[in-house]
Coordinates of C-alpha atoms in Angstrom, one line a residue:
Chain A
X1 CA 46.0 -1.9 -13.5
X2 CA 45.1 -0.2 -16.7
X3 CA 42.4 2.3 -16.2
X4 CA 39.7 2.9 -19.0
X5 CA 37.1 5.7 -19.6
X6 CA 34.3 5.0 -21.0
X7 CA 32.8 5.2 -23.9
X8 CA 35.5 3.0 -25.5
X9 CA 36.9 3.8 -29.6
X10 CA 37.5 0.4 -31.9
X11 CA 40.7 0.7 -31.0
X12 CA 40.5 0.8 -26.8
X13 CA 38.6 -2.5 -27.2
X14 CA 41.2 -4.0 -29.8
X15 CA 44.0 -2.8 -27.1
X16 CA 42.3 -5.0 -24.6
X17 CA 44.1 -8.9 -23.7
X18 CA 42.3 -11.5 -22.3
X19 CA 42.5 -12.1 -18.7
X20 CA 43.9 -8.0 -18.3
X21 CA 42.0 -6.8 -15.3
X22 CA 41.4 -3.6 -16.3
X23 CA 38.9 -0.4 -13.9
X24 CA 36.1 1.2 -15.7
X25 CA 35.4 5.0 -15.4
X26 CA 32.2 6.5 -17.3
X27 CA 28.4 5.8 -17.9
X28 CA 26.8 2.7 -17.5
X29 CA 23.2 1.0 -17.1
X30 CA 21.8 -2.2 -15.4
X31 CA 20.3 -4.9 -17.6
X32 CA 19.0 -8.4 -16.6
X33 CA 16.5 -11.2 -17.7
X34 CA 13.1 -8.6 -18.0
X35 CA 14.9 -5.4 -19.6
X36 CA 17.2 -7.8 -21.8
X37 CA 13.5 -8.5 -22.9
X38 CA 11.7 -5.3 -23.3
X39 CA 15.0 -3.9 -25.1
X40 CA 15.1 -6.6 -28.1
X41 CA 11.0 -6.4 -28.3
X42 CA 11.0 -3.3 -29.3
X43 CA 13.8 0.2 -29.8
X44 CA 13.9 2.7 -26.6
X45 CA 14.9 6.2 -27.1
X46 CA 18.2 6.9 -25.7
X47 CA 20.1 3.7 -25.4
X48 CA 22.0 3.9 -28.2
X49 CA 25.4 2.6 -27.6
X50 CA 25.0 2.1 -24.1
X51 CA 27.2 0.0 -22.0
X52 CA 25.7 -2.9 -20.5
X53 CA 25.6 -4.5 -17.1
X54 CA 24.2 -7.7 -15.9
X55 CA 23.1 -6.4 -12.6
X56 CA 20.3 -6.3 -10.0
X57 CA 20.9 -4.2 -7.2
X58 CA 20.3 -3.6 -4.2
X59 CA 19.4 0.3 -3.6
X60 CA 18.2 2.4 -1.3
X61 CA 15.9 5.4 -1.7
X62 CA 17.2 9.0 1.0
X63 CA 15.8 11.7 0.9
X64 CA 14.2 11.5 -2.6
X65 CA 18.0 9.9 -4.1
X66 CA 18.4 6.7 -5.0
X67 CA 22.0 4.9 -3.7
X68 CA 24.0 1.9 -4.2
X69 CA 23.7 -0.8 -1.6
X70 CA 25.3 -3.6 -3.0
X71 CA 25.3 -4.3 -6.7
X72 CA 27.4 -7.3 -7.9
X73 CA 27.0 -8.7 -11.3
X74 CA 24.4 -11.6 -12.0
X75 CA 24.7 -14.1 -14.2
X76 CA 25.3 -13.8 -18.3
X77 CA 24.4 -16.8 -19.7
X78 CA 20.9 -16.1 -19.2
X79 CA 20.7 -13.2 -21.7
X80 CA 22.8 -14.7 -24.2
X81 CA 19.9 -15.4 -26.5
X82 CA 19.5 -11.3 -26.6
X83 CA 23.1 -10.1 -27.0
X84 CA 23.6 -10.5 -30.7
X85 CA 20.2 -8.1 -30.5
X86 CA 21.1 -5.8 -28.4
X87 CA 24.4 -5.2 -30.0
X88 CA 22.7 -4.8 -33.5
X89 CA 19.9 -2.4 -32.0
X90 CA 22.0 -0.6 -29.4
X91 CA 25.9 -0.3 -30.5
X92 CA 26.6 -1.9 -27.5
X93 CA 30.6 -2.3 -27.8
X94 CA 31.2 -3.2 -24.1
X95 CA 28.8 -5.7 -21.7
X96 CA 29.8 -6.8 -18.0
X97 CA 28.5 -9.5 -16.4
X98 CA 29.7 -12.6 -14.9
X99 CA 30.5 -16.4 -15.8
X100 CA 30.7 -15.7 -19.8
X101 CA 28.3 -16.1 -22.9
X102 CA 26.9 -18.5 -24.9
X103 CA 29.0 -19.6 -27.9
X104 CA 26.5 -17.8 -30.8
X105 CA 26.8 -14.8 -28.1
X106 CA 30.5 -14.7 -28.6
X107 CA 29.9 -15.0 -32.5
X108 CA 27.5 -11.8 -32.5
X109 CA 30.0 -9.8 -30.5
X110 CA 33.2 -10.9 -33.1
X111 CA 34.9 -7.3 -33.7
X112 CA 32.4 -5.5 -32.2
X113 CA 32.0 -5.8 -28.6
X114 CA 34.0 -7.0 -25.6
X115 CA 32.6 -8.6 -22.5
X116 CA 34.4 -8.0 -19.3
X117 CA 34.0 -10.3 -16.1
X118 CA 33.3 -8.4 -12.8
X119 CA 33.8 -10.3 -9.8
X120 CA 30.3 -12.3 -8.5
X121 CA 29.6 -11.8 -4.9
X122 CA 31.5 -8.9 -4.2
X123 CA 28.5 -6.1 -3.8
X124 CA 30.1 -3.4 -1.5
X125 CA 32.8 -3.2 -3.7
X126 CA 30.9 -2.6 -6.5
X127 CA 28.4 -0.4 -4.6
X128 CA 31.2 1.7 -3.8
X129 CA 32.6 2.5 -6.9
X130 CA 28.5 4.0 -8.2
X131 CA 29.9 7.7 -7.4
X132 CA 25.6 8.4 -8.7
X133 CA 22.5 6.4 -9.3
X134 CA 21.6 9.0 -12.6
X135 CA 18.4 7.4 -13.1
X136 CA 15.6 4.6 -12.8
X137 CA 13.7 3.2 -15.8
X138 CA 10.9 -0.1 -15.7
X139 CA 10.9 -0.1 -12.0
X140 CA 7.8 -2.0 -12.2
X141 CA 9.9 -4.7 -13.1
X142 CA 11.3 -5.0 -9.2
X143 CA 14.5 -3.6 -7.8
X144 CA 16.6 -6.0 -9.9
X145 CA 14.9 -5.8 -13.2
X146 CA 14.5 -2.6 -13.6
X147 CA 17.1 -0.8 -16.1
X148 CA 19.2 1.7 -13.2
X149 CA 21.5 4.3 -15.3
X150 CA 24.7 4.8 -12.9
X151 CA 28.4 7.0 -13.1
X152 CA 31.0 4.2 -12.1
X153 CA 34.6 5.2 -11.2
X154 CA 37.4 2.7 -11.0
X155 CA 35.0 -0.4 -11.5
X156 CA 37.6 -3.6 -11.5
X157 CA 36.6 -6.2 -14.1
X158 CA 38.3 -8.2 -16.3
X159 CA 38.6 -8.7 -19.9
X160 CA 37.1 -12.1 -20.7
X161 CA 36.0 -12.3 -23.7
X162 CA 37.9 -10.3 -26.3
X163 CA 37.5 -7.9 -29.4
X164 CA 38.3 -11.7 -31.9
X165 CA 36.2 -13.6 -29.8
X166 CA 39.0 -15.0 -27.4
X167 CA 36.8 -16.6 -24.7
X168 CA 38.5 -17.3 -21.1
X169 CA 35.6 -19.2 -19.7
X170 CA 36.5 -21.6 -22.9
X171 CA 39.5 -21.8 -22.8
X172 CA 39.2 -23.0 -18.8
X173 CA 36.3 -25.6 -19.5
X174 CA 38.8 -27.5 -22.6
X175 CA 41.4 -27.7 -20.3
X176 CA 39.6 -28.8 -17.2
X177 CA 37.5 -31.5 -19.6
X178 CA 40.5 -32.7 -20.5
X179 CA 41.4 -33.9 -17.2
X180 CA 38.9 -37.0 -17.2
Chain B
X1 CA 11.0 -13.1 18.0
X2 CA 10.5 -11.2 15.0
X3 CA 13.3 -8.8 16.5
X4 CA 15.4 -11.6 16.5
X5 CA 14.7 -13.0 13.5
X6 CA 15.0 -9.6 11.7
X7 CA 18.6 -9.4 13.9
X8 CA 19.4 -12.6 12.3
X9 CA 18.4 -11.6 8.9
X10 CA 21.3 -8.3 8.9
X11 CA 23.6 -10.6 10.6
X12 CA 23.5 -13.8 8.0
X13 CA 23.3 -11.5 4.7
X14 CA 26.3 -8.8 5.7
X15 CA 29.0 -11.2 7.9
X16 CA 30.2 -14.5 6.5
X17 CA 30.6 -17.4 8.8
X18 CA 34.1 -18.0 10.6
X19 CA 34.8 -21.3 8.4
X20 CA 33.8 -19.8 5.2
X21 CA 36.1 -17.1 5.8
X22 CA 39.1 -19.6 6.9
X23 CA 38.0 -21.4 4.1
X24 CA 38.7 -18.4 1.6
X25 CA 42.0 -17.6 3.2
X26 CA 43.3 -21.0 2.7
X27 CA 42.1 -20.7 -1.0
X28 CA 43.7 -17.0 -1.2
X29 CA 46.7 -17.8 0.8
X30 CA 47.4 -21.2 -1.7
X31 CA 46.7 -19.9 -5.2
X32 CA 49.6 -19.2 -7.3
X33 CA 47.7 -17.9 -10.3
X34 CA 48.6 -13.9 -10.3
X35 CA 45.1 -12.5 -11.4
X36 CA 43.5 -15.3 -9.6
X37 CA 45.1 -14.5 -6.6
X38 CA 43.9 -10.9 -6.6
X39 CA 40.5 -11.5 -7.4
X40 CA 40.2 -14.0 -4.1
X41 CA 41.5 -10.9 -1.9
X42 CA 38.7 -8.3 -3.7
X43 CA 36.0 -11.9 -3.0
X44 CA 37.8 -11.6 0.9
X45 CA 38.0 -7.2 1.2
X46 CA 34.4 -6.9 0.1
X47 CA 33.6 -9.3 2.8
X48 CA 35.0 -7.2 5.4
X49 CA 33.7 -4.4 4.4
X50 CA 30.5 -5.7 4.3
X51 CA 30.6 -6.8 8.0
X52 CA 32.1 -3.3 8.5
X53 CA 29.4 -1.7 7.3
X54 CA 26.6 -3.6 8.2
X55 CA 25.3 -3.4 4.5
X56 CA 24.8 -7.5 2.3
X57 CA 28.2 -9.2 1.2
X58 CA 26.4 -9.7 -2.4
X59 CA 23.0 -7.9 -3.6
X60 CA 21.7 -11.3 -4.6
X61 CA 19.8 -12.0 -1.0
X62 CA 18.8 -15.4 -2.2
X63 CA 16.2 -17.5 -1.3
X64 CA 15.9 -17.4 2.4
X65 CA 16.0 -20.7 3.5
X66 CA 14.8 -21.6 7.1
X67 CA 15.1 -25.0 9.2
X68 CA 13.4 -25.2 12.3
X69 CA 13.7 -27.8 15.2
X70 CA 11.1 -27.4 18.0
X71 CA 9.5 -29.2 20.3
X72 CA 6.0 -30.6 20.1
X73 CA 4.5 -27.3 22.2
X74 CA 5.9 -25.2 19.8
X75 CA 2.9 -23.9 17.0
X76 CA 4.2 -23.8 13.5
X77 CA 2.3 -20.9 12.2
X78 CA 3.3 -18.6 15.2
X79 CA 7.3 -19.3 14.0
X80 CA 6.5 -19.3 10.3
X81 CA 4.3 -15.6 11.0
X82 CA 6.9 -14.5 13.2
X83 CA 9.7 -15.6 9.7
X84 CA 7.4 -13.6 7.7
X85 CA 7.3 -10.4 9.4
X86 CA 10.4 -10.3 9.7
X87 CA 11.0 -10.8 6.4
X88 CA 8.7 -8.0 5.3
X89 CA 10.6 -5.7 8.0
X90 CA 14.5 -6.8 6.4
X91 CA 13.1 -5.6 2.9
X92 CA 12.2 -2.7 4.0
X93 CA 15.3 -2.1 6.4
X94 CA 17.4 -3.2 2.4
X95 CA 19.0 -5.8 4.3
X96 CA 17.5 -8.1 1.7
X97 CA 16.3 -7.3 -1.9
X98 CA 12.8 -7.9 -3.1
X99 CA 13.5 -11.3 -4.6
X100 CA 10.5 -13.1 -4.4
X101 CA 8.0 -13.2 -8.0
X102 CA 4.7 -15.2 -8.3
X103 CA 5.4 -16.7 -11.3
X104 CA 1.9 -16.8 -12.7
X105 CA 1.4 -13.5 -12.7
X106 CA 5.4 -11.7 -12.6
X107 CA 4.5 -9.5 -9.6
X108 CA 7.0 -8.8 -7.0
X109 CA 6.1 -10.0 -3.6
X110 CA 9.0 -9.2 -1.5
X111 CA 10.6 -12.1 0.7
X112 CA 9.2 -15.4 0.9
X113 CA 11.5 -18.0 2.7
X114 CA 11.0 -21.3 1.8
X115 CA 10.1 -23.5 5.7
X116 CA 11.5 -26.2 6.9
X117 CA 10.7 -27.7 10.2
X118 CA 11.5 -30.7 12.4
X119 CA 9.5 -31.7 15.3
X120 CA 12.6 -32.5 17.4
X121 CA 12.1 -35.8 20.4
X122 CA 12.2 -34.0 24.0
X123 CA 13.5 -36.8 25.2
X124 CA 16.2 -37.5 23.3
X125 CA 17.5 -34.5 21.6
X126 CA 17.1 -31.9 24.7
X127 CA 20.7 -31.2 24.5
X128 CA 20.5 -30.2 20.8
X129 CA 18.0 -27.9 20.8
X130 CA 15.8 -25.3 23.0
X131 CA 12.1 -25.3 22.3
X132 CA 13.0 -23.6 19.0
X133 CA 16.6 -23.9 16.9
X134 CA 16.0 -21.6 14.1
X135 CA 18.8 -21.4 11.3
X136 CA 18.6 -19.2 7.9
X137 CA 20.7 -19.5 5.1
X138 CA 20.3 -17.0 2.1
X139 CA 20.9 -19.3 -0.9
X140 CA 21.7 -17.1 -3.7
X141 CA 19.6 -18.0 -7.2
X142 CA 23.3 -18.3 -9.6
X143 CA 24.3 -21.2 -7.8
X144 CA 20.9 -22.4 -7.4
X145 CA 20.8 -23.0 -11.0
X146 CA 24.0 -24.5 -11.5
X147 CA 22.0 -27.7 -9.5
X148 CA 22.6 -31.0 -11.0
X149 CA 20.5 -34.3 -10.5
X150 CA 21.4 -37.7 -12.0
X151 CA 20.1 -41.3 -11.9
X152 CA 22.7 -44.1 -11.1
X153 CA 23.7 -46.4 -13.1
X154 CA 24.3 -44.6 -16.6
X155 CA 26.4 -42.8 -18.8
X156 CA 27.2 -39.2 -18.0
X157 CA 29.0 -36.7 -19.8
X158 CA 32.1 -38.1 -20.3
X159 CA 31.7 -41.1 -18.2
X160 CA 30.9 -44.0 -19.4
X161 CA 28.8 -46.8 -17.3
X162 CA 28.7 -45.2 -14.1
X163 CA 28.1 -48.0 -11.0
X164 CA 25.5 -47.5 -7.9
X165 CA 28.6 -46.6 -5.9
X166 CA 31.0 -44.2 -4.5
X167 CA 33.0 -43.9 -7.9
X168 CA 29.5 -43.0 -9.7
X169 CA 28.8 -40.7 -7.2
X170 CA 32.0 -38.8 -7.2
X171 CA 31.8 -38.8 -11.4
X172 CA 28.1 -37.1 -10.9
X173 CA 30.1 -34.4 -9.2
X174 CA 32.6 -33.8 -11.3
X175 CA 30.2 -33.4 -14.2
X176 CA 28.8 -31.3 -12.5
X177 CA 31.4 -28.8 -11.4
X178 CA 32.7 -29.3 -15.1
X179 CA 29.2 -27.8 -16.1
X180 CA 29.2 -25.3 -13.7
X181 CA 32.5 -24.1 -14.1
X182 CA 32.9 -20.3 -13.0
X183 CA 29.4 -19.7 -13.8
X184 CA 27.7 -19.1 -9.9
X185 CA 30.6 -18.2 -8.2
X186 CA 33.3 -20.2 -7.1
X187 CA 35.0 -21.4 -4.8
X188 CA 31.5 -23.3 -4.2
X189 CA 30.7 -25.2 -1.4
X190 CA 29.2 -28.6 -3.3
X191 CA 26.7 -31.4 -1.3
X192 CA 25.6 -34.3 -3.2
X193 CA 23.1 -36.6 -1.7
X194 CA 22.4 -40.2 -2.6
X195 CA 19.3 -41.9 -2.3
X196 CA 15.3 -40.8 -2.1
X197 CA 13.2 -39.2 -4.1
X198 CA 14.0 -36.7 -6.7
X199 CA 12.4 -33.6 -4.0
X200 CA 13.7 -36.0 -0.8
X201 CA 17.6 -35.9 -2.2
X202 CA 17.2 -32.5 -3.5
X203 CA 15.8 -31.4 0.2
X204 CA 18.7 -33.2 1.9
X205 CA 21.4 -31.4 -0.2
X206 CA 20.0 -28.3 0.3
X207 CA 19.8 -29.1 4.0
X208 CA 24.0 -29.9 4.2
X209 CA 25.1 -26.8 3.0
X210 CA 23.7 -25.8 6.9
X211 CA 26.0 -28.0 8.2
X212 CA 29.9 -26.5 8.8
X213 CA 32.3 -27.2 6.4
X214 CA 34.2 -30.1 6.9
X215 CA 31.2 -32.1 7.9
X216 CA 30.6 -35.0 5.6
X217 CA 33.4 -34.1 3.7
X218 CA 34.7 -36.4 1.2
X219 CA 38.7 -35.5 0.7
X220 CA 39.2 -37.5 -2.3
X221 CA 36.2 -36.2 -4.4
X222 CA 37.3 -32.2 -3.1
X223 CA 41.1 -32.9 -4.2
X224 CA 40.0 -34.9 -7.7
X225 CA 37.7 -31.4 -8.1
X226 CA 40.5 -29.0 -7.2
X227 CA 42.9 -30.2 -10.1
X228 CA 40.8 -29.2 -12.2
X229 CA 42.1 -26.2 -12.6
X230 CA 39.4 -24.2 -12.7
X231 CA 39.5 -21.0 -10.5
X232 CA 37.3 -17.7 -10.1
X233 CA 36.2 -15.7 -13.0
X234 CA 37.4 -17.7 -15.8
X235 CA 40.8 -18.1 -14.7
X236 CA 43.1 -20.6 -14.1
X237 CA 42.8 -21.4 -10.2
X238 CA 43.7 -24.0 -7.7
X239 CA 40.6 -23.5 -5.6
X240 CA 36.9 -24.7 -7.3
X241 CA 35.8 -26.0 -3.8
X242 CA 35.6 -25.1 -0.3
X243 CA 34.1 -28.1 0.6
X244 CA 32.8 -31.2 -1.0
X245 CA 30.1 -33.3 1.1
X246 CA 27.9 -36.4 0.3
X247 CA 25.9 -37.9 2.1
X248 CA 23.4 -40.7 2.2
X249 CA 19.7 -41.5 2.6
X250 CA 17.0 -44.0 1.8
X251 CA 15.9 -45.6 -1.2
X252 CA 13.4 -47.7 -3.9
X253 CA 15.3 -50.6 -4.9
X254 CA 14.8 -49.2 -8.5
X255 CA 15.9 -45.4 -8.0
X256 CA 19.2 -44.2 -7.1
X257 CA 19.2 -40.3 -7.1
X258 CA 22.5 -38.0 -6.8
X259 CA 21.9 -34.0 -6.5
X260 CA 24.2 -32.1 -6.4
X261 CA 23.9 -28.4 -4.6
X262 CA 26.1 -25.7 -4.9
X263 CA 26.7 -23.1 -2.8
X264 CA 28.4 -20.1 -3.6
X265 CA 31.8 -18.2 -2.2
X266 CA 29.4 -16.0 -0.5
X267 CA 27.8 -18.9 1.8
X268 CA 26.0 -17.2 3.9
X269 CA 23.8 -19.3 6.8
X270 CA 23.8 -18.7 10.9
X271 CA 21.5 -20.1 14.3
X272 CA 19.6 -17.9 16.5

């Protein structure tokens, strides 16, 4: 399995092949429904070049320190309407989620952003791959919708939309629709 | 009672039922695509890690749905109060994510379960229940979002001229799976309810998800669904559904609704 250290260069992104299994390590932030709206309505400092994880974790605070209890991906489709703008505003070049993104979102990613699928439901495996919760913003959005800044080690994922916009979800959709 | 419901929450949030684990294991053994097999293996690993460590299998601990059968002398108000207090404690103990939002003002309000009650005739169903029989399902949001409501007869997706018969019902379910693809964490447990008002059919299909895998299964439908070639996480695969149930209710002559509900591979349910 290929190991990747974040952040990734354009050459790194180009080397990622569809359906390839990877293990990623480095800094990522969680952002789901409310965070996407917030981050695209006005520019937020310090999020340039962020790697976005569509996730609403369960976090636990023990003696003032947060740790992840369960932290798998949430369905990415809902974030599609914000994706292009998020990439334009913050130079995001890697998005992690589940279920893929809409055709418009994939168009906006071409040549500059890759999408990885995390395994939905595997909350404990992903919590275990979070070595540190660095910080949290907008906790008033709720635990699930807050922006959690994380350090991850060997986070397992699958390349589902490559740098050229090839989309494994679309390929399966086409094939399955041909059965009838 | 409150303590017992908290423990029920803990068990359901952290441990998959035996029938679901067994079917997932079958799916893992039958899979021929290496990547899909790898993913199914990780799902099984995750479930074992969760039950061993007593932590939630998935961070989306869903909408808690309770199905409570009670005899006439048991108060619904009292049970509801106990369930609400147990939900508050389970949230505090990180067994549940604070998942309930008041849509009118977007405030987070912990976890507010949906509770369905049924009064049991003590004479006829004495063996089926004690004074109170409490079942809990943690219903994930992703799999809830792919619910579909159909009305027959009609053209549905690529299927033209569907009639009010078993073939029409099966095609509705197949259309729902083609729309869902692998968006909401397959292998799915699927329940299609026919008849009723939309609300009645939706409730029935949800309650059917409390039944074990294999109860009410339409084997022909299940095999057609699993021939679509849809696997987990956008990969090809041989198992997109662990079960496909069909259930029938009473309908108005003008109406023929088919509501298709899905549960993710993390189908979490249990009984007190």
